[in-house]
C-alpha cells in the first residue's frame, strides 16, 4: 500500500489533470488562431501584389520626366497630410494653428503659435507616415476603407478650415473629398478600397522620399529635421534616418495588421459591404 503522501499526490494529480488538459487545449487553440491569422489568403495576396505594383509605379512616376505630373495631385494630397500632422500635434500640445498653405512647387507650410516643438516638428513626417500606414491597413478590407474614408474626410475638413485662405489647399482638399465620395458609389465601394490603399502607400513613400530629398539629395537647411537638430542637438541626417526607419516600421505594421485583421475573401468583403452603408451605381 503506497504511503499516505503518495496517495495525496496521486489524488491531487487526478484532480488537476482536467484543468491542465483545458489549459493545454486553450494554449493550442491560441497558437493555431495566431497561425491562421497570419496566413495569407488569395484576397490578401492580391492586395499585397497591388501594394507592390503601387510602389513600383510611384517610384517610376516620381523620377521619369514628362510623366511625373501624373502624381502631382496625390503629392499635394499627402503634403496636406504632412501639414495636418503639424497642425493637429500643435493643437494637442496646447498651441494654436494660424493657417495652412500648400505651394504648387510641392511644398507646404503651417503657421503655428505655441505647442511643443519637440512634437510638432517630427509630426509632419511621422504623422503622414502613420496616416499612410492606417490607410494601408484599411485598404485590405472594403468596410474598413469606408470607415477610413470618413475619418480622412474629417481630417480634410479640419485642414480646409485651417487653410481656408489658400485656394490651392481648398482645391486639393475638395478634389480629394470628391474622389472618395465618388468611389463610394462604384460596386458598393469596392473601388474605394484601391483608392484608399493607393493613398496610404503614397503617403508612406512620400514621407520617406521627402526626408531623403531634403536631407541627402538637396540638404535643405529649412527642413523639419534641420530645425529639429538645431534646437535639440544631433545632425539633421541622423534625425532624418531615424524618422525614415520609424516610417518604414509604420508601413510594415500596417501591412501585417491588415493581414491579421481581415482574413475575409473578396466575395465575403463584397457581400459585407452591401450591408454596411450600402451604395452602388
GROMACS .gro file of C-alpha atoms in nm:
model
  281
    1UNK     CA    1   0.000   0.000   0.000
    2UNK     CA    2   0.153   0.341  -0.101
    3UNK     CA    3   0.242   0.585   0.174
    4UNK     CA    4  -0.026   0.850   0.258
    5UNK     CA    5   0.188   1.126   0.099
    6UNK     CA    6   0.197   0.942  -0.234
    7UNK     CA    7  -0.178   0.880  -0.215
    8UNK     CA    8  -0.243   1.252  -0.162
    9UNK     CA    9  -0.008   1.335  -0.454
   10UNK     CA   10  -0.189   1.094  -0.685
   11UNK     CA   11  -0.530   1.235  -0.587
   12UNK     CA   12  -0.403   1.592  -0.645
   13UNK     CA   13  -0.272   1.498  -0.987
   14UNK     CA   14  -0.602   1.333  -1.087
   15UNK     CA   15  -0.792   1.641  -0.968
   16UNK     CA   16  -0.563   1.880  -1.156
   17UNK     CA   17  -0.546   1.676  -1.476
   18UNK     CA   18  -0.870   1.817  -1.633
   19UNK     CA   19  -0.757   2.173  -1.564
   20UNK     CA   20  -0.414   2.105  -1.715
   21UNK     CA   21  -0.578   1.949  -2.020
   22UNK     CA   22  -0.805   2.255  -2.054
   23UNK     CA   23  -0.509   2.493  -2.031
   24UNK     CA   24  -0.318   2.287  -2.286
   25UNK     CA   25  -0.614   2.287  -2.525
   26UNK     CA   26  -0.663   2.663  -2.481
   27UNK     CA   27  -0.294   2.729  -2.549
   28UNK     CA   28  -0.301   2.508  -2.858
   29UNK     CA   29  -0.610   2.689  -2.985
   30UNK     CA   30  -0.441   3.026  -2.933
   31UNK     CA   31  -0.134   2.911  -3.125
   32UNK     CA   32  -0.348   2.778  -3.409
   33UNK     CA   33  -0.551   3.100  -3.416
   34UNK     CA   34  -0.232   3.307  -3.431
   35UNK     CA   35  -0.102   3.095  -3.716
   36UNK     CA   36  -0.432   3.119  -3.901
   37UNK     CA   37  -0.444   3.498  -3.863
   38UNK     CA   38  -0.103   3.535  -4.026
   39UNK     CA   39  -0.188   3.304  -4.314
   40UNK     CA   40  -0.213   3.494  -4.642
   41UNK     CA   41  -0.523   3.401  -4.842
   42UNK     CA   42  -0.594   3.472  -5.208
   43UNK     CA   43  -0.759   3.810  -5.147
   44UNK     CA   44  -0.466   3.922  -4.933
   45UNK     CA   45  -0.217   3.802  -5.194
   46UNK     CA   46  -0.394   4.022  -5.448
   47UNK     CA   47  -0.376   4.316  -5.207
   48UNK     CA   48  -0.004   4.258  -5.144
   49UNK     CA   49   0.052   4.239  -5.520
   50UNK     CA   50  -0.132   4.568  -5.567
   51UNK     CA   51   0.080   4.730  -5.295
   52UNK     CA   52   0.396   4.611  -5.471
   53UNK     CA   53   0.264   4.742  -5.805
   54UNK     CA   54   0.183   5.077  -5.643
   55UNK     CA   55   0.536   5.101  -5.500
   56UNK     CA   56   0.694   5.034  -5.841
   57UNK     CA   57   0.457   5.268  -6.026
   58UNK     CA   58   0.506   5.550  -5.777
   59UNK     CA   59   0.885   5.509  -5.785
   60UNK     CA   60   0.887   5.526  -6.167
   61UNK     CA   61   0.643   5.814  -6.200
   62UNK     CA   62   0.832   6.004  -5.933
   63UNK     CA   63   1.152   6.014  -6.137
   64UNK     CA   64   1.053   5.989  -6.505
   65UNK     CA   65   1.044   6.324  -6.689
   66UNK     CA   66   0.722   6.442  -6.854
   67UNK     CA   67   0.505   6.187  -6.670
   68UNK     CA   68   0.579   6.278  -6.311
   69UNK     CA   69   0.298   6.536  -6.326
   70UNK     CA   70   0.055   6.240  -6.304
   71UNK     CA   71   0.137   6.211  -5.935
   72UNK     CA   72   0.112   6.584  -5.869
   73UNK     CA   73  -0.246   6.581  -5.730
   74UNK     CA   74  -0.159   6.294  -5.496
   75UNK     CA   75   0.163   6.466  -5.390
   76UNK     CA   76  -0.036   6.769  -5.292
   77UNK     CA   77  -0.275   6.543  -5.106
   78UNK     CA   78  -0.005   6.378  -4.894
   79UNK     CA   79   0.153   6.720  -4.833
   80UNK     CA   80  -0.185   6.812  -4.685
   81UNK     CA   81  -0.146   6.507  -4.457
   82UNK     CA   82   0.203   6.633  -4.364
   83UNK     CA   83   0.075   6.977  -4.271
   84UNK     CA   84  -0.222   6.825  -4.088
   85UNK     CA   85   0.028   6.630  -3.874
   86UNK     CA   86   0.197   6.956  -3.774
   87UNK     CA   87  -0.137   7.125  -3.708
   88UNK     CA   88  -0.306   6.856  -3.501
   89UNK     CA   89   0.006   6.799  -3.289
   90UNK     CA   90   0.022   7.172  -3.223
   91UNK     CA   91  -0.339   7.179  -3.105
   92UNK     CA   92  -0.293   6.868  -2.890
   93UNK     CA   93   0.010   7.021  -2.716
   94UNK     CA   94  -0.167   7.344  -2.630
   95UNK     CA   95  -0.080   7.557  -2.932
   96UNK     CA   96  -0.287   7.739  -3.192
   97UNK     CA   97  -0.283   7.696  -3.570
   98UNK     CA   98  -0.294   8.024  -3.758
   99UNK     CA   99  -0.304   7.888  -4.113
  100UNK     CA  100  -0.205   7.610  -4.353
  101UNK     CA  101  -0.099   7.670  -4.711
  102UNK     CA  102   0.019   7.443  -4.993
  103UNK     CA  103   0.270   7.550  -5.255
  104UNK     CA  104   0.231   7.444  -5.623
  105UNK     CA  105   0.601   7.359  -5.622
  106UNK     CA  106   0.513   7.068  -5.394
  107UNK     CA  107   0.568   7.238  -5.064
  108UNK     CA  108   0.360   7.342  -4.770
  109UNK     CA  109   0.377   7.544  -4.453
  110UNK     CA  110   0.183   7.550  -4.128
  111UNK     CA  111   0.189   7.870  -3.924
  112UNK     CA  112   0.158   7.784  -3.556
  113UNK     CA  113   0.173   7.962  -3.225
  114UNK     CA  114   0.278   7.773  -2.912
  115UNK     CA  115   0.273   7.396  -2.881
  116UNK     CA  116   0.565   7.163  -2.810
  117UNK     CA  117   0.824   7.192  -3.087
  118UNK     CA  118   0.980   6.858  -2.994
  119UNK     CA  119   0.649   6.700  -3.100
  120UNK     CA  120   0.521   6.933  -3.371
  121UNK     CA  121   0.843   6.928  -3.580
  122UNK     CA  122   0.859   6.550  -3.642
  123UNK     CA  123   0.478   6.522  -3.651
  124UNK     CA  124   0.469   6.624  -4.017
  125UNK     CA  125   0.678   6.333  -4.144
  126UNK     CA  126   0.571   6.080  -3.883
  127UNK     CA  127   0.209   6.192  -3.885
  128UNK     CA  128   0.174   6.145  -4.261
  129UNK     CA  129   0.355   5.810  -4.232
  130UNK     CA  130   0.116   5.697  -3.961
  131UNK     CA  131  -0.183   5.808  -4.168
  132UNK     CA  132  -0.036   5.618  -4.464
  133UNK     CA  133   0.005   5.304  -4.254
  134UNK     CA  134  -0.353   5.326  -4.124
  135UNK     CA  135  -0.488   5.372  -4.476
  136UNK     CA  136  -0.278   5.078  -4.598
  137UNK     CA  137  -0.422   4.872  -4.312
  138UNK     CA  138  -0.776   4.976  -4.405
  139UNK     CA  139  -0.707   4.902  -4.772
  140UNK     CA  140  -0.719   4.529  -4.700
  141UNK     CA  141  -1.097   4.546  -4.646
  142UNK     CA  142  -1.384   4.733  -4.816
  143UNK     CA  143  -1.576   4.821  -4.499
  144UNK     CA  144  -1.257   4.932  -4.325
  145UNK     CA  145  -1.187   5.154  -4.626
  146UNK     CA  146  -1.531   5.310  -4.586
  147UNK     CA  147  -1.457   5.394  -4.224
  148UNK     CA  148  -1.110   5.522  -4.312
  149UNK     CA  149  -1.250   5.749  -4.582
  150UNK     CA  150  -1.489   5.905  -4.330
  151UNK     CA  151  -1.203   5.971  -4.087
  152UNK     CA  152  -0.988   6.112  -4.370
  153UNK     CA  153  -1.280   6.334  -4.471
  154UNK     CA  154  -1.297   6.479  -4.119
  155UNK     CA  155  -0.921   6.542  -4.125
  156UNK     CA  156  -0.961   6.715  -4.461
  157UNK     CA  157  -1.237   6.937  -4.325
  158UNK     CA  158  -1.004   7.047  -4.043
  159UNK     CA  159  -0.730   7.111  -4.298
  160UNK     CA  160  -0.978   7.305  -4.508
  161UNK     CA  161  -1.069   7.519  -4.207
  162UNK     CA  162  -0.705   7.598  -4.129
  163UNK     CA  163  -0.626   7.658  -4.497
  164UNK     CA  164  -0.940   7.844  -4.591
  165UNK     CA  165  -0.743   8.142  -4.721
  166UNK     CA  166  -0.532   7.932  -4.958
  167UNK     CA  167  -0.700   7.836  -5.287
  168UNK     CA  168  -0.462   7.551  -5.366
  169UNK     CA  169  -0.534   7.391  -5.028
  170UNK     CA  170  -0.907   7.434  -5.081
  171UNK     CA  171  -0.891   7.287  -5.432
  172UNK     CA  172  -0.675   6.990  -5.328
  173UNK     CA  173  -0.900   6.902  -5.035
  174UNK     CA  174  -1.222   6.934  -5.233
  175UNK     CA  175  -1.088   6.718  -5.518
  176UNK     CA  176  -0.975   6.453  -5.269
  177UNK     CA  177  -1.312   6.451  -5.094
  178UNK     CA  178  -1.488   6.435  -5.431
  179UNK     CA  179  -1.276   6.135  -5.535
  180UNK     CA  180  -1.351   5.949  -5.212
  181UNK     CA  181  -1.724   6.021  -5.234
  182UNK     CA  182  -1.737   5.909  -5.598
  183UNK     CA  183  -1.567   5.579  -5.515
  184UNK     CA  184  -1.834   5.505  -5.253
  185UNK     CA  185  -2.086   5.456  -5.534
  186UNK     CA  186  -1.883   5.216  -5.750
  187UNK     CA  187  -1.960   4.845  -5.690
  188UNK     CA  188  -2.054   4.901  -5.325
  189UNK     CA  189  -1.731   5.096  -5.264
  190UNK     CA  190  -1.501   4.822  -5.395
  191UNK     CA  191  -1.314   5.090  -5.591
  192UNK     CA  192  -1.277   5.289  -5.269
  193UNK     CA  193  -1.056   5.016  -5.124
  194UNK     CA  194  -0.799   5.052  -5.401
  195UNK     CA  195  -0.801   5.432  -5.382
  196UNK     CA  196  -0.754   5.425  -5.004
  197UNK     CA  197  -0.475   5.170  -5.048
  198UNK     CA  198  -0.302   5.388  -5.310
  199UNK     CA  199  -0.323   5.700  -5.094
  200UNK     CA  200  -0.186   5.501  -4.800
  201UNK     CA  201   0.112   5.368  -4.994
  202UNK     CA  202   0.172   5.709  -5.149
  203UNK     CA  203   0.167   5.881  -4.811
  204UNK     CA  204   0.409   5.629  -4.661
  205UNK     CA  205   0.651   5.652  -4.954
  206UNK     CA  206   0.628   6.028  -4.982
  207UNK     CA  207   0.741   6.077  -4.624
  208UNK     CA  208   1.047   5.860  -4.684
  209UNK     CA  209   1.128   6.025  -5.016
  210UNK     CA  210   1.078   6.377  -4.881
  211UNK     CA  211   1.318   6.311  -4.592
  212UNK     CA  212   1.582   6.169  -4.828
  213UNK     CA  213   1.530   6.453  -5.076
  214UNK     CA  214   1.558   6.726  -4.813
  215UNK     CA  215   1.846   6.581  -4.614
  216UNK     CA  216   2.054   6.370  -4.853
  217UNK     CA  217   2.000   6.485  -5.212
  218UNK     CA  218   1.944   6.860  -5.163
  219UNK     CA  219   2.020   6.914  -4.791
  220UNK     CA  220   1.757   7.179  -4.733
  221UNK     CA  221   1.853   7.381  -4.425
  222UNK     CA  222   1.492   7.475  -4.352
  223UNK     CA  223   1.362   7.116  -4.339
  224UNK     CA  224   1.187   6.991  -4.026
  225UNK     CA  225   1.481   6.767  -3.937
  226UNK     CA  226   1.730   7.053  -3.978
  227UNK     CA  227   1.529   7.279  -3.748
  228UNK     CA  228   1.487   6.992  -3.502
  229UNK     CA  229   1.865   6.931  -3.499
  230UNK     CA  230   1.938   7.300  -3.443
  231UNK     CA  231   1.708   7.312  -3.142
  232UNK     CA  232   1.767   6.975  -2.980
  233UNK     CA  233   2.112   6.866  -3.099
  234UNK     CA  234   2.237   6.593  -3.329
  235UNK     CA  235   2.259   6.611  -3.705
  236UNK     CA  236   1.966   6.652  -3.939
  237UNK     CA  237   2.078   6.343  -4.133
  238UNK     CA  238   2.068   6.128  -3.818
  239UNK     CA  239   1.723   6.252  -3.724
  240UNK     CA  240   1.609   6.202  -4.084
  241UNK     CA  241   1.733   5.842  -4.093
  242UNK     CA  242   1.567   5.777  -3.757
  243UNK     CA  243   1.237   5.912  -3.885
  244UNK     CA  244   1.269   5.708  -4.205
  245UNK     CA  245   1.312   5.389  -4.001
  246UNK     CA  246   1.002   5.475  -3.799
  247UNK     CA  247   0.810   5.548  -4.120
  248UNK     CA  248   0.902   5.211  -4.271
  249UNK     CA  249   0.808   5.048  -3.942
  250UNK     CA  250   0.465   5.212  -3.955
  251UNK     CA  251   0.408   5.083  -4.307
  252UNK     CA  252   0.523   4.729  -4.220
  253UNK     CA  253   0.295   4.723  -3.915
  254UNK     CA  254   0.003   4.842  -4.127
  255UNK     CA  255   0.053   4.556  -4.374
  256UNK     CA  256   0.096   4.286  -4.107
  257UNK     CA  257  -0.204   4.416  -3.912
  258UNK     CA  258  -0.413   4.419  -4.229
  259UNK     CA  259  -0.329   4.055  -4.297
  260UNK     CA  260  -0.413   3.954  -3.939
  261UNK     CA  261  -0.733   4.157  -3.906
  262UNK     CA  262  -0.902   4.098  -4.243
  263UNK     CA  263  -0.897   3.731  -4.347
  264UNK     CA  264  -1.221   3.763  -4.548
  265UNK     CA  265  -1.226   3.655  -4.909
  266UNK     CA  266  -1.303   3.903  -5.185
  267UNK     CA  267  -1.655   3.762  -5.222
  268UNK     CA  268  -1.719   3.789  -4.848
  269UNK     CA  269  -1.597   4.150  -4.848
  270UNK     CA  270  -1.834   4.239  -5.131
  271UNK     CA  271  -2.124   4.075  -4.950
  272UNK     CA  272  -2.040   4.250  -4.622
  273UNK     CA  273  -2.011   4.587  -4.795
  274UNK     CA  274  -2.367   4.556  -4.925
  275UNK     CA  275  -2.493   4.565  -4.565
  276UNK     CA  276  -2.264   4.838  -4.430
  277UNK     CA  277  -2.367   5.182  -4.558
  278UNK     CA  278  -2.466   5.025  -4.892
  279UNK     CA  279  -2.414   5.232  -5.206
  280UNK     CA  280  -2.395   5.129  -5.569
  281UNK     CA  281  -2.433   5.277  -5.917
   0.00000   0.00000   0.00000
